[in-house]
Tab-separated table of C-alpha atoms in Angstrom:
chain	number	residue	atom	x	y	z
A	1411	LYS	CA	-85.463	107.065	-21.223
A	1412	GLN	CA	-88.677	109.050	-21.506
A	1413	GLU	CA	-90.250	110.022	-18.193
A	1414	VAL	CA	-93.685	111.578	-17.805
A	1415	THR	CA	-94.682	113.542	-14.705
A	1416	GLN	CA	-98.097	114.811	-13.699
A	1417	ILE	CA	-98.515	117.398	-10.989
A	1418	PRO	CA	-100.509	117.597	-8.789
A	1419	ALA	CA	-101.259	113.972	-7.935
A	1420	ALA	CA	-104.688	114.991	-6.652
A	1421	LEU	CA	-106.885	118.048	-7.047
A	1422	SER	CA	-110.218	119.044	-5.534
A	1423	VAL	CA	-112.259	121.941	-6.954
A	1424	PRO	CA	-115.801	123.294	-6.567
A	1425	GLU	CA	-118.265	122.722	-9.371
A	1426	GLY	CA	-118.166	125.328	-12.113
A	1427	GLU	CA	-114.493	126.145	-11.763
A	1428	ASN	CA	-112.159	126.136	-14.758
A	1429	LEU	CA	-109.054	124.044	-14.120
A	1430	VAL	CA	-105.745	123.024	-15.644
A	1431	LEU	CA	-103.972	119.692	-15.333
A	1432	ASN	CA	-100.264	119.567	-16.078
A	1433	CYS	CA	-98.067	117.002	-17.790
A	1434	SER	CA	-94.329	117.226	-18.405
A	1435	PHE	CA	-92.001	114.897	-20.301
A	1436	THR	CA	-88.229	114.666	-20.419
A	1437	ASP	CA	-87.572	113.877	-24.102
A	1438	SER	CA	-89.062	116.466	-26.449
A	1439	ALA	CA	-88.649	114.214	-29.531
A	1440	ILE	CA	-92.194	112.893	-29.330
A	1441	TYR	CA	-94.628	111.925	-32.077
A	1442	ASN	CA	-97.829	112.389	-30.154
A	1443	LEU	CA	-99.286	112.962	-26.730
A	1444	GLN	CA	-102.563	111.554	-25.481
A	1445	TRP	CA	-104.795	112.426	-22.558
A	1446	PHE	CA	-106.911	109.690	-20.998
A	1447	ARG	CA	-109.624	109.517	-18.388
A	1448	GLN	CA	-109.977	106.616	-15.956
A	1449	ASP	CA	-113.007	106.117	-13.720
A	1450	PRO	CA	-112.600	103.957	-10.588
A	1451	GLY	CA	-112.506	100.264	-11.438
A	1452	LYS	CA	-112.619	100.950	-15.169
A	1453	GLY	CA	-110.275	101.021	-18.126
A	1454	LEU	CA	-108.807	104.117	-19.732
A	1455	THR	CA	-110.757	106.190	-22.230
A	1456	SER	CA	-108.903	108.335	-24.745
A	1457	LEU	CA	-109.905	111.997	-24.516
A	1458	LEU	CA	-107.574	113.845	-26.874
A	1459	LEU	CA	-104.614	113.006	-29.073
A	1460	ILE	CA	-102.206	115.749	-30.137
A	1461	GLN	CA	-99.780	115.026	-32.951
A	1462	SER	CA	-96.317	116.545	-32.600
A	1463	SER	CA	-97.045	119.028	-35.383
A	1464	GLN	CA	-100.109	120.367	-33.547
A	1465	ARG	CA	-100.282	122.920	-30.745
A	1466	GLU	CA	-103.681	122.029	-29.343
A	1467	GLN	CA	-106.797	119.908	-29.646
A	1468	THR	CA	-110.309	120.619	-28.419
A	1469	SER	CA	-113.262	118.413	-27.587
A	1470	GLY	CA	-116.274	120.020	-25.967
A	1471	ARG	CA	-115.194	121.527	-22.641
A	1472	LEU	CA	-111.720	120.020	-22.931
A	1473	ASN	CA	-108.705	121.676	-24.501
A	1474	ALA	CA	-105.258	120.139	-24.573
A	1475	SER	CA	-102.145	122.074	-25.525
A	1476	LEU	CA	-98.671	120.870	-26.403
A	1477	ASP	CA	-95.358	122.699	-26.150
A	1478	LYS	CA	-92.702	120.269	-27.333
A	1479	SER	CA	-89.774	122.616	-26.807
A	1480	SER	CA	-90.512	122.950	-23.104
A	1481	GLY	CA	-91.696	119.347	-22.696
A	1482	ARG	CA	-95.125	120.334	-21.399
A	1483	SER	CA	-98.793	119.718	-22.046
A	1484	THR	CA	-101.853	121.042	-20.267
A	1485	LEU	CA	-105.420	119.793	-20.163
A	1486	TYR	CA	-107.906	122.599	-19.603
A	1487	ILE	CA	-111.376	121.698	-18.353
A	1488	ALA	CA	-113.951	124.463	-18.547
A	1489	ALA	CA	-116.911	124.787	-16.196
A	1490	SER	CA	-116.109	121.609	-14.275
A	1491	GLN	CA	-118.925	119.247	-13.247
A	1492	PRO	CA	-119.124	116.447	-10.658
A	1493	GLY	CA	-119.182	114.001	-13.581
A	1494	ASP	CA	-115.663	115.120	-14.470
A	1495	SER	CA	-114.369	113.475	-11.294
A	1496	ALA	CA	-111.880	110.817	-12.401
A	1497	THR	CA	-108.164	110.222	-12.800
A	1498	TYR	CA	-106.614	111.921	-15.830
A	1499	LEU	CA	-103.471	110.439	-17.361
A	1500	CYS	CA	-101.205	111.733	-20.066
A	1501	ALA	CA	-98.961	109.564	-22.203
A	1502	VAL	CA	-96.342	110.284	-24.848
A	1503	SER	CA	-95.102	108.336	-27.838
A	1504	ALA	CA	-91.663	108.652	-29.429
A	1505	GLY	CA	-91.006	106.909	-32.711
A	1506	ASN	CA	-92.514	103.468	-32.939
A	1507	THR	CA	-92.204	102.794	-29.246
A	1508	PRO	CA	-95.304	102.289	-27.122
A	1509	LEU	CA	-96.765	105.047	-25.007
A	1510	VAL	CA	-95.119	106.046	-21.742
A	1511	PHE	CA	-97.658	107.062	-19.103
A	1512	GLY	CA	-97.629	109.511	-16.243
A	1513	LYS	CA	-99.078	108.423	-12.910
A	1514	GLY	CA	-102.135	110.615	-13.308
A	1515	THR	CA	-103.971	113.395	-11.504
A	1516	ARG	CA	-106.993	112.370	-9.445
A	1517	LEU	CA	-109.642	115.068	-9.859
A	1518	SER	CA	-112.601	115.574	-7.537
A	1519	VAL	CA	-115.251	118.120	-8.485
A	1520	ILE	CA	-117.398	118.994	-5.484
A	1521	ALA	CA	-121.056	119.912	-6.008
B	818	ASN	CA	-119.136	97.569	-31.134
B	819	ALA	CA	-117.256	95.697	-28.369
B	820	GLY	CA	-113.831	97.332	-28.840
B	821	VAL	CA	-111.274	95.562	-26.615
B	822	THR	CA	-112.553	92.624	-24.578
B	823	GLN	CA	-110.603	91.024	-21.736
B	824	THR	CA	-111.344	87.800	-19.877
B	825	PRO	CA	-111.535	86.998	-17.059
B	826	LYS	CA	-112.448	90.219	-15.242
B	827	PHE	CA	-111.478	88.819	-11.834
B	828	GLN	CA	-109.216	85.938	-10.817
B	829	VAL	CA	-107.704	84.667	-7.581
B	830	LEU	CA	-104.691	82.363	-7.807
B	831	LYS	CA	-102.436	80.602	-5.362
B	832	THR	CA	-98.696	81.093	-5.581
B	833	GLY	CA	-97.260	78.814	-8.258
B	834	GLN	CA	-100.462	78.382	-10.251
B	835	SER	CA	-100.594	79.333	-13.896
B	836	MET	CA	-103.198	81.171	-15.893
B	837	THR	CA	-103.781	82.973	-19.173
B	838	LEU	CA	-105.448	86.344	-19.639
B	839	GLN	CA	-107.251	86.643	-22.934
B	840	CYS	CA	-107.686	89.785	-25.007
B	841	ALA	CA	-109.526	90.319	-28.276
B	842	GLN	CA	-110.190	93.450	-30.328
B	843	ASP	CA	-112.677	93.899	-33.147
B	844	MET	CA	-111.316	97.159	-34.612
B	845	ASN	CA	-108.894	95.563	-37.090
B	846	HIS	CA	-105.979	97.101	-35.204
B	847	ASN	CA	-102.440	96.015	-35.930
B	848	SER	CA	-100.812	96.707	-32.559
B	849	MET	CA	-101.754	95.253	-29.174
B	850	TYR	CA	-100.359	95.776	-25.681
B	851	TRP	CA	-100.467	94.396	-22.161
B	852	TYR	CA	-100.040	96.818	-19.243
B	853	ARG	CA	-100.213	96.358	-15.504
B	854	GLN	CA	-101.410	99.080	-13.148
B	855	ASP	CA	-100.329	99.233	-9.519
B	856	PRO	CA	-100.964	101.923	-6.889
B	857	GLY	CA	-98.193	104.490	-6.935
B	858	MET	CA	-96.523	102.895	-9.967
B	859	GLY	CA	-98.853	103.940	-12.738
B	860	LEU	CA	-99.241	101.948	-15.930
B	861	ARG	CA	-96.268	99.833	-16.945
B	862	LEU	CA	-95.897	97.996	-20.224
B	863	ILE	CA	-95.365	94.235	-19.953
B	864	TYR	CA	-95.289	93.128	-23.594
B	865	TYR	CA	-96.545	94.424	-26.889
B	866	SER	CA	-97.133	93.205	-30.411
B	867	ALA	CA	-96.553	95.852	-33.052
B	868	SER	CA	-98.109	93.646	-35.725
B	869	GLU	CA	-99.363	90.097	-36.167
B	870	GLY	CA	-96.485	87.669	-35.809
B	871	THR	CA	-94.264	89.937	-33.678
B	872	THR	CA	-93.924	90.430	-29.934
B	873	ASP	CA	-91.538	92.569	-27.900
B	874	LYS	CA	-90.720	93.046	-24.246
B	875	GLY	CA	-91.822	96.142	-22.432
B	876	GLU	CA	-90.673	97.590	-19.128
B	877	VAL	CA	-91.645	94.678	-16.832
B	878	PRO	CA	-91.687	91.382	-18.822
B	879	ASN	CA	-90.231	89.007	-16.208
B	880	GLY	CA	-92.629	86.262	-15.161
B	881	TYR	CA	-94.874	86.669	-18.195
B	882	ASN	CA	-95.212	85.256	-21.689
B	883	VAL	CA	-97.415	86.392	-24.548
B	884	SER	CA	-98.901	84.969	-27.715
B	885	ARG	CA	-100.275	86.937	-30.648
B	886	LEU	CA	-102.681	84.236	-31.748
B	887	ASN	CA	-103.953	86.153	-34.781
B	888	LYS	CA	-104.639	89.791	-35.634
B	889	ARG	CA	-107.553	89.964	-33.185
B	890	GLU	CA	-106.178	88.148	-30.148
B	891	PHE	CA	-103.243	88.704	-27.790
B	892	SER	CA	-102.916	86.579	-24.662
B	893	LEU	CA	-100.797	87.019	-21.531
B	894	ARG	CA	-99.655	83.968	-19.573
B	895	LEU	CA	-98.382	83.719	-16.021
B	896	GLU	CA	-96.526	80.405	-15.803
B	897	SER	CA	-95.949	80.390	-12.029
B	898	ALA	CA	-97.846	83.184	-10.329
B	899	ALA	CA	-96.224	85.161	-7.507
B	900	PRO	CA	-97.801	87.605	-5.017
B	901	SER	CA	-95.855	90.414	-6.737
B	902	GLN	CA	-98.024	89.811	-9.795
B	903	THR	CA	-101.158	90.886	-7.936
B	904	SER	CA	-102.314	93.782	-10.082
B	905	VAL	CA	-104.850	95.074	-12.542
B	906	TYR	CA	-103.967	94.063	-16.082
B	907	PHE	CA	-105.067	96.074	-19.091
B	908	CYS	CA	-105.012	95.098	-22.719
B	909	ALA	CA	-104.961	97.844	-25.330
B	910	SER	CA	-104.822	98.164	-29.092
B	911	SER	CA	-104.051	100.772	-31.734
B	912	VAL	CA	-104.143	100.947	-35.506
B	913	PHE	CA	-100.368	101.084	-35.491
B	914	GLY	CA	-97.910	101.702	-32.725
B	915	GLY	CA	-96.044	104.921	-32.124
B	916	ASN	CA	-96.928	108.029	-33.995
B	917	THR	CA	-100.180	106.926	-35.547
B	918	GLY	CA	-101.785	105.244	-32.619
B	919	GLU	CA	-104.735	106.382	-30.566
B	920	LEU	CA	-104.859	103.743	-27.867
B	921	PHE	CA	-108.054	101.873	-26.910
B	922	PHE	CA	-108.227	99.964	-23.620
B	923	GLY	CA	-110.168	97.041	-22.266
B	924	GLU	CA	-111.926	97.181	-18.891
B	925	GLY	CA	-109.151	95.377	-17.055
B	926	SER	CA	-108.548	92.020	-15.368
B	927	ARG	CA	-108.090	92.116	-11.606
B	928	LEU	CA	-105.705	89.401	-10.446
B	929	THR	CA	-104.925	88.477	-6.867
B	930	VAL	CA	-102.160	85.993	-6.090
B	931	LEU	CA	-102.250	84.573	-2.561
């Protein structure tokens, strides 16, 4: 059974800092990995999707990498801003099965 | 462009009452999902529908039923609500499941069972 772990559960950084969020998964036979953002009281918004054949994806200040062999993905946020404060979740898909989610990292960016 | 729309947004039930959560998507997606989110437990899949006319159990299906009414709509029914079903419920959709699917979520339905 696929398990997805995100460490740390919470992170607080000063504005302007570059930061990395971590995601690990137990079964490396995945088809894709997605990173989501969730604001308090809201639904999830897809940030980046990495197909299994890709090593990374970039969107603005966000860069997600994927290392299938080690079962790891990282989400890099450059020049963090208070507006980046949210919970970030990663999720993996294997075959035609639905996504399996991690429990998320709650990020606070302090002005 | 509405995306994924869930109703109601908030609901309070008494133990034993029944209710249906409605979900509709306007992106012509084939696959639809119902998740619940609880503190410390993360998102857990209740049921999903890979395509119109099919439904499958997820990780936590007990106490729930679903109906894929048509390609746009996927409802979740609680036949006899229990306090353990107090949660935030999210509907999601994707073009296809699995390896082709970027997932789009609704805003959530917050259910309290007393």
